[in-house]
């Protein structure tokens, strides 16, 4: 039995209703609930939550799945607030003990104080930017992919806790040219391929 914790980092704001990420979130919950070898817990960061209870979900999970849109090249502000509050609540309580350094030699071992070793995570992101903005020469992201560029800090954050990246899946051009049925079908294929390794 594997424990799956699914987080929707999207929430309504301005012109963004968060519908695609909500659809993705619900699809992920349904997907894992239909397989009896998984137990599922989930959180919508736009709703009220208790930081202590959220820490317990991270401690319980074998796999954390983050869904987030990207707003101004960062995660949404309520998602950032959620992480700040929950990970801080998890200090010396299952998420991280310290930054990993010792006072005797403070120049080494930074980022090794995590307490979530053995756990894995998946990240999905959704973008207005087309995929070509990341891949073509002279385009906006200078040929740096999502994981090496904008989401590098997010991945380091998870590494700090001891978690290991299992996979990422990025949705591009979701405002101007989205084909949601195709994207969801591709996501189903992504999950089907992953489930073999869980």
Short mmCIF file of the C-alpha atoms (twelve columns), coordinates in Angstrom:
data_MODEL
# 
_entry.id   MODEL 
# 
loop_
_atom_site.group_PDB 
_atom_site.id 
_atom_site.type_symbol 
_atom_site.label_atom_id 
_atom_site.label_alt_id 
_atom_site.label_comp_id 
_atom_site.label_asym_id 
_atom_site.label_seq_id 
_atom_site.Cartn_x 
_atom_site.Cartn_y 
_atom_site.Cartn_z 
_atom_site.pdbx_PDB_model_num 
ATOM 1   C CA . UNK A 1   0.000   0.000  0.000   1 
ATOM 2   C CA . UNK A 2   1.354   3.410  -0.993  1 
ATOM 3   C CA . UNK A 3   0.217   6.699  0.493   1 
ATOM 4   C CA . UNK A 4   -0.351  9.499  -2.038  1 
ATOM 5   C CA . UNK A 5   -0.695  13.136 -0.953  1 
ATOM 6   C CA . UNK A 6   -2.037  15.405 -3.721  1 
ATOM 7   C CA . UNK A 7   -1.791  19.207 -3.487  1 
ATOM 8   C CA . UNK A 8   -3.548  21.721 -5.719  1 
ATOM 9   C CA . UNK A 9   -1.471  24.903 -5.536  1 
ATOM 10  C CA . UNK A 10  -3.950  26.834 -7.670  1 
ATOM 11  C CA . UNK A 11  -6.610  29.216 -6.412  1 
ATOM 12  C CA . UNK A 12  -8.844  31.796 -8.102  1 
ATOM 13  C CA . UNK A 13  -7.246  35.226 -8.552  1 
ATOM 14  C CA . UNK A 14  -7.903  38.071 -11.004 1 
ATOM 15  C CA . UNK A 15  -8.526  36.552 -14.460 1 
ATOM 16  C CA . UNK A 16  -7.328  33.095 -13.383 1 
ATOM 17  C CA . UNK A 17  -10.156 30.868 -12.232 1 
ATOM 18  C CA . UNK A 18  -7.909  27.850 -11.625 1 
ATOM 19  C CA . UNK A 19  -10.233 25.551 -13.565 1 
ATOM 20  C CA . UNK A 20  -7.571  23.537 -15.368 1 
ATOM 21  C CA . UNK A 21  -5.579  22.776 -12.225 1 
ATOM 22  C CA . UNK A 22  -8.781  21.912 -10.385 1 
ATOM 23  C CA . UNK A 23  -9.644  19.474 -13.183 1 
ATOM 24  C CA . UNK A 24  -6.137  18.023 -13.026 1 
ATOM 25  C CA . UNK A 25  -6.306  17.780 -9.220  1 
ATOM 26  C CA . UNK A 26  -9.635  15.935 -9.309  1 
ATOM 27  C CA . UNK A 27  -8.429  13.645 -12.095 1 
ATOM 28  C CA . UNK A 28  -5.362  12.708 -10.044 1 
ATOM 29  C CA . UNK A 29  -7.446  11.970 -6.947  1 
ATOM 30  C CA . UNK A 30  -9.824  9.804  -8.995  1 
ATOM 31  C CA . UNK A 31  -6.966  8.022  -10.731 1 
ATOM 32  C CA . UNK A 32  -5.284  6.868  -7.520  1 
ATOM 33  C CA . UNK A 33  -8.584  6.129  -5.778  1 
ATOM 34  C CA . UNK A 34  -9.435  3.619  -8.517  1 
ATOM 35  C CA . UNK A 35  -6.296  1.594  -7.700  1 
ATOM 36  C CA . UNK A 36  -6.699  -0.319 -4.469  1 
ATOM 37  C CA . UNK A 37  -2.954  -0.366 -3.730  1 
ATOM 38  C CA . UNK A 38  -3.042  3.384  -2.983  1 
ATOM 39  C CA . UNK A 39  -4.436  5.484  -0.161  1 
ATOM 40  C CA . UNK A 40  -5.071  9.136  -0.964  1 
ATOM 41  C CA . UNK A 41  -5.134  12.383 0.987   1 
ATOM 42  C CA . UNK A 42  -5.351  15.798 -0.628  1 
ATOM 43  C CA . UNK A 43  -5.290  19.541 -0.004  1 
ATOM 44  C CA . UNK A 44  -6.547  22.546 -1.931  1 
ATOM 45  C CA . UNK A 45  -4.351  25.446 -0.781  1 
ATOM 46  C CA . UNK A 46  -7.063  28.016 -1.507  1 
ATOM 47  C CA . UNK A 47  -9.212  26.436 1.205   1 
ATOM 48  C CA . UNK A 48  -8.712  26.742 4.948   1 
ATOM 49  C CA . UNK A 49  -6.139  24.335 6.347   1 
ATOM 50  C CA . UNK A 50  -4.403  23.562 9.613   1 
ATOM 51  C CA . UNK A 51  -0.601  23.635 9.293   1 
ATOM 52  C CA . UNK A 52  -0.094  20.901 11.899  1 
ATOM 53  C CA . UNK A 53  -2.515  18.604 10.053  1 
ATOM 54  C CA . UNK A 54  -0.761  19.335 6.755   1 
ATOM 55  C CA . UNK A 55  2.596   18.370 8.280   1 
ATOM 56  C CA . UNK A 56  1.052   15.035 9.245   1 
ATOM 57  C CA . UNK A 57  0.001   14.500 5.612   1 
ATOM 58  C CA . UNK A 58  3.588   14.997 4.454   1 
ATOM 59  C CA . UNK A 59  4.836   12.615 7.143   1 
ATOM 60  C CA . UNK A 60  2.191   10.037 6.116   1 
ATOM 61  C CA . UNK A 61  2.875   10.240 2.379   1 
ATOM 62  C CA . UNK A 62  5.146   8.028  0.318   1 
ATOM 63  C CA . UNK A 63  4.545   10.235 -2.721  1 
ATOM 64  C CA . UNK A 64  3.587   13.925 -2.863  1 
ATOM 65  C CA . UNK A 65  2.030   15.246 -6.074  1 
ATOM 66  C CA . UNK A 66  2.106   19.005 -6.552  1 
ATOM 67  C CA . UNK A 67  -0.110  20.685 -9.156  1 
ATOM 68  C CA . UNK A 68  0.501   24.375 -9.738  1 
ATOM 69  C CA . UNK A 69  0.005   27.049 -12.348 1 
ATOM 70  C CA . UNK A 70  2.868   29.485 -12.836 1 
ATOM 71  C CA . UNK A 71  2.044   33.144 -12.226 1 
ATOM 72  C CA . UNK A 72  4.705   35.697 -13.062 1 
ATOM 73  C CA . UNK A 73  7.310   32.907 -13.179 1 
ATOM 74  C CA . UNK A 74  6.542   31.751 -9.645  1 
ATOM 75  C CA . UNK A 75  4.021   29.642 -7.771  1 
ATOM 76  C CA . UNK A 76  0.755   31.375 -6.676  1 
ATOM 77  C CA . UNK A 77  0.929   33.435 -3.504  1 
ATOM 78  C CA . UNK A 78  -1.375  31.202 -1.460  1 
ATOM 79  C CA . UNK A 79  0.675   28.171 -2.442  1 
ATOM 80  C CA . UNK A 80  3.841   29.969 -1.302  1 
ATOM 81  C CA . UNK A 81  2.102   30.881 1.969   1 
ATOM 82  C CA . UNK A 82  1.062   27.250 2.412   1 
ATOM 83  C CA . UNK A 83  4.627   26.006 1.949   1 
ATOM 84  C CA . UNK A 84  6.078   28.664 4.257   1 
ATOM 85  C CA . UNK A 85  3.602   27.839 7.010   1 
ATOM 86  C CA . UNK A 86  3.563   24.060 6.676   1 
ATOM 87  C CA . UNK A 87  7.289   23.494 6.187   1 
ATOM 88  C CA . UNK A 88  8.067   25.840 9.086   1 
ATOM 89  C CA . UNK A 89  5.584   23.903 11.238  1 
ATOM 90  C CA . UNK A 90  7.485   20.779 10.202  1 
ATOM 91  C CA . UNK A 91  10.772  22.038 11.669  1 
ATOM 92  C CA . UNK A 92  12.041  19.247 13.954  1 
ATOM 93  C CA . UNK A 93  8.690   17.570 13.352  1 
ATOM 94  C CA . UNK A 94  9.068   15.330 10.347  1 
ATOM 95  C CA . UNK A 95  9.937   17.716 7.509   1 
ATOM 96  C CA . UNK A 96  13.404  18.983 8.410   1 
ATOM 97  C CA . UNK A 97  15.632  19.024 11.491  1 
ATOM 98  C CA . UNK A 98  17.968  21.865 10.522  1 
ATOM 99  C CA . UNK A 99  19.961  23.044 7.508   1 
ATOM 100 C CA . UNK A 100 22.438  20.164 7.865   1 
ATOM 101 C CA . UNK A 101 25.547  22.155 8.828   1 
ATOM 102 C CA . UNK A 102 27.516  21.975 12.058  1 
ATOM 103 C CA . UNK A 103 29.027  24.908 13.924  1 
ATOM 104 C CA . UNK A 104 32.433  23.220 13.701  1 
ATOM 105 C CA . UNK A 105 32.423  23.397 9.906   1 
ATOM 106 C CA . UNK A 106 29.567  25.630 8.716   1 
ATOM 107 C CA . UNK A 107 30.795  25.753 5.115   1 
ATOM 108 C CA . UNK A 108 29.691  22.259 4.149   1 
ATOM 109 C CA . UNK A 109 26.628  20.005 4.227   1 
ATOM 110 C CA . UNK A 110 24.070  22.771 3.742   1 
ATOM 111 C CA . UNK A 111 20.707  21.300 2.746   1 
ATOM 112 C CA . UNK A 112 21.246  17.884 4.322   1 
ATOM 113 C CA . UNK A 113 19.027  18.247 7.393   1 
ATOM 114 C CA . UNK A 114 15.812  16.985 5.815   1 
ATOM 115 C CA . UNK A 115 13.686  14.335 7.501   1 
ATOM 116 C CA . UNK A 116 11.687  13.103 4.495   1 
ATOM 117 C CA . UNK A 117 14.247  10.753 2.971   1 
ATOM 118 C CA . UNK A 118 12.674  7.857  1.110   1 
ATOM 119 C CA . UNK A 119 9.730   9.964  -0.014  1 
ATOM 120 C CA . UNK A 120 9.279   11.062 -3.622  1 
ATOM 121 C CA . UNK A 121 7.403   13.846 -5.345  1 
ATOM 122 C CA . UNK A 122 5.900   14.701 -8.715  1 
ATOM 123 C CA . UNK A 123 5.491   18.247 -9.983  1 
ATOM 124 C CA . UNK A 124 3.100   19.439 -12.668 1 
ATOM 125 C CA . UNK A 125 3.024   23.035 -13.845 1 
ATOM 126 C CA . UNK A 126 0.750   24.876 -16.249 1 
ATOM 127 C CA . UNK A 127 1.886   27.824 -18.330 1 
ATOM 128 C CA . UNK A 128 0.670   30.457 -20.725 1 
ATOM 129 C CA . UNK A 129 4.146   30.238 -22.304 1 
ATOM 130 C CA . UNK A 130 4.442   27.847 -25.256 1 
ATOM 131 C CA . UNK A 131 6.966   25.032 -25.105 1 
ATOM 132 C CA . UNK A 132 9.018   26.725 -27.810 1 
ATOM 133 C CA . UNK A 133 9.728   29.641 -25.423 1 
ATOM 134 C CA . UNK A 134 11.937  27.157 -23.542 1 
ATOM 135 C CA . UNK A 135 13.443  25.248 -26.449 1 
ATOM 136 C CA . UNK A 136 14.162  27.639 -29.317 1 
ATOM 137 C CA . UNK A 137 17.302  29.732 -29.567 1 
ATOM 138 C CA . UNK A 138 16.754  33.449 -28.863 1 
ATOM 139 C CA . UNK A 139 13.382  32.785 -27.250 1 
ATOM 140 C CA . UNK A 140 12.429  34.010 -23.785 1 
ATOM 141 C CA . UNK A 141 13.879  31.323 -21.506 1 
ATOM 142 C CA . UNK A 142 17.284  31.035 -23.242 1 
ATOM 143 C CA . UNK A 143 16.798  27.305 -23.858 1 
ATOM 144 C CA . UNK A 144 16.585  26.535 -20.128 1 
ATOM 145 C CA . UNK A 145 13.865  24.012 -19.438 1 
ATOM 146 C CA . UNK A 146 11.245  24.481 -16.718 1 
ATOM 147 C CA . UNK A 147 13.033  22.315 -14.155 1 
ATOM 148 C CA . UNK A 148 16.479  23.852 -14.641 1 
ATOM 149 C CA . UNK A 149 15.107  27.382 -14.840 1 
ATOM 150 C CA . UNK A 150 11.982  28.762 -13.195 1 
ATOM 151 C CA . UNK A 151 11.326  25.706 -10.990 1 
ATOM 152 C CA . UNK A 152 14.931  25.120 -9.912  1 
ATOM 153 C CA . UNK A 153 14.284  26.654 -6.476  1 
ATOM 154 C CA . UNK A 154 11.156  24.550 -6.004  1 
ATOM 155 C CA . UNK A 155 13.148  21.400 -6.651  1 
ATOM 156 C CA . UNK A 156 15.905  22.511 -4.261  1 
ATOM 157 C CA . UNK A 157 13.236  23.171 -1.619  1 
ATOM 158 C CA . UNK A 158 12.072  19.570 -1.864  1 
ATOM 159 C CA . UNK A 159 15.641  18.268 -1.847  1 
ATOM 160 C CA . UNK A 160 16.213  20.278 1.358   1 
ATOM 161 C CA . UNK A 161 13.487  18.201 3.029   1 
ATOM 162 C CA . UNK A 162 15.081  14.974 1.792   1 
ATOM 163 C CA . UNK A 163 12.475  14.197 -0.867  1 
ATOM 164 C CA . UNK A 164 13.515  12.864 -4.263  1 
ATOM 165 C CA . UNK A 165 12.024  13.962 -7.578  1 
ATOM 166 C CA . UNK A 166 10.172  11.135 -9.325  1 
ATOM 167 C CA . UNK A 167 8.950   13.006 -12.404 1 
ATOM 168 C CA . UNK A 168 7.617   16.278 -13.807 1 
ATOM 169 C CA . UNK A 169 4.941   17.025 -16.359 1 
ATOM 170 C CA . UNK A 170 4.491   20.526 -17.752 1 
ATOM 171 C CA . UNK A 171 1.472   21.925 -19.600 1 
ATOM 172 C CA . UNK A 172 2.255   24.730 -22.053 1 
ATOM 173 C CA . UNK A 173 0.242   27.375 -23.906 1 
ATOM 174 C CA . UNK A 174 -2.787  26.803 -21.709 1 
ATOM 175 C CA . UNK A 175 -4.359  30.243 -22.201 1 
ATOM 176 C CA . UNK A 176 -4.218  30.787 -25.957 1 
ATOM 177 C CA . UNK A 177 -4.036  27.317 -27.502 1 
ATOM 178 C CA . UNK A 178 -5.137  24.801 -24.891 1 
ATOM 179 C CA . UNK A 179 -6.560  21.502 -26.065 1 
ATOM 180 C CA . UNK A 180 -7.659  20.278 -22.641 1 
ATOM 181 C CA . UNK A 181 -8.868  16.787 -23.694 1 
ATOM 182 C CA . UNK A 182 -5.509  16.105 -25.387 1 
ATOM 183 C CA . UNK A 183 -3.585  17.444 -22.402 1 
ATOM 184 C CA . UNK A 184 -5.578  15.302 -19.983 1 
ATOM 185 C CA . UNK A 185 -5.095  12.244 -22.172 1 
ATOM 186 C CA . UNK A 186 -1.336  12.876 -22.221 1 
ATOM 187 C CA . UNK A 187 -1.433  13.232 -18.442 1 
ATOM 188 C CA . UNK A 188 -3.231  9.885  -18.113 1 
ATOM 189 C CA . UNK A 189 -0.467  8.282  -20.163 1 
ATOM 190 C CA . UNK A 190 2.107   9.945  -17.894 1 
ATOM 191 C CA . UNK A 191 0.392   8.466  -14.801 1 
ATOM 192 C CA . UNK A 192 0.039   5.036  -16.378 1 
ATOM 193 C CA . UNK A 193 3.757   4.987  -17.143 1 
ATOM 194 C CA . UNK A 194 4.616   6.103  -13.605 1 
ATOM 195 C CA . UNK A 195 2.407   3.662  -11.749 1 
ATOM 196 C CA . UNK A 196 4.680   0.813  -12.807 1 
ATOM 197 C CA . UNK A 197 7.514   2.271  -10.698 1 
ATOM 198 C CA . UNK A 198 5.403   2.897  -7.576  1 
# 
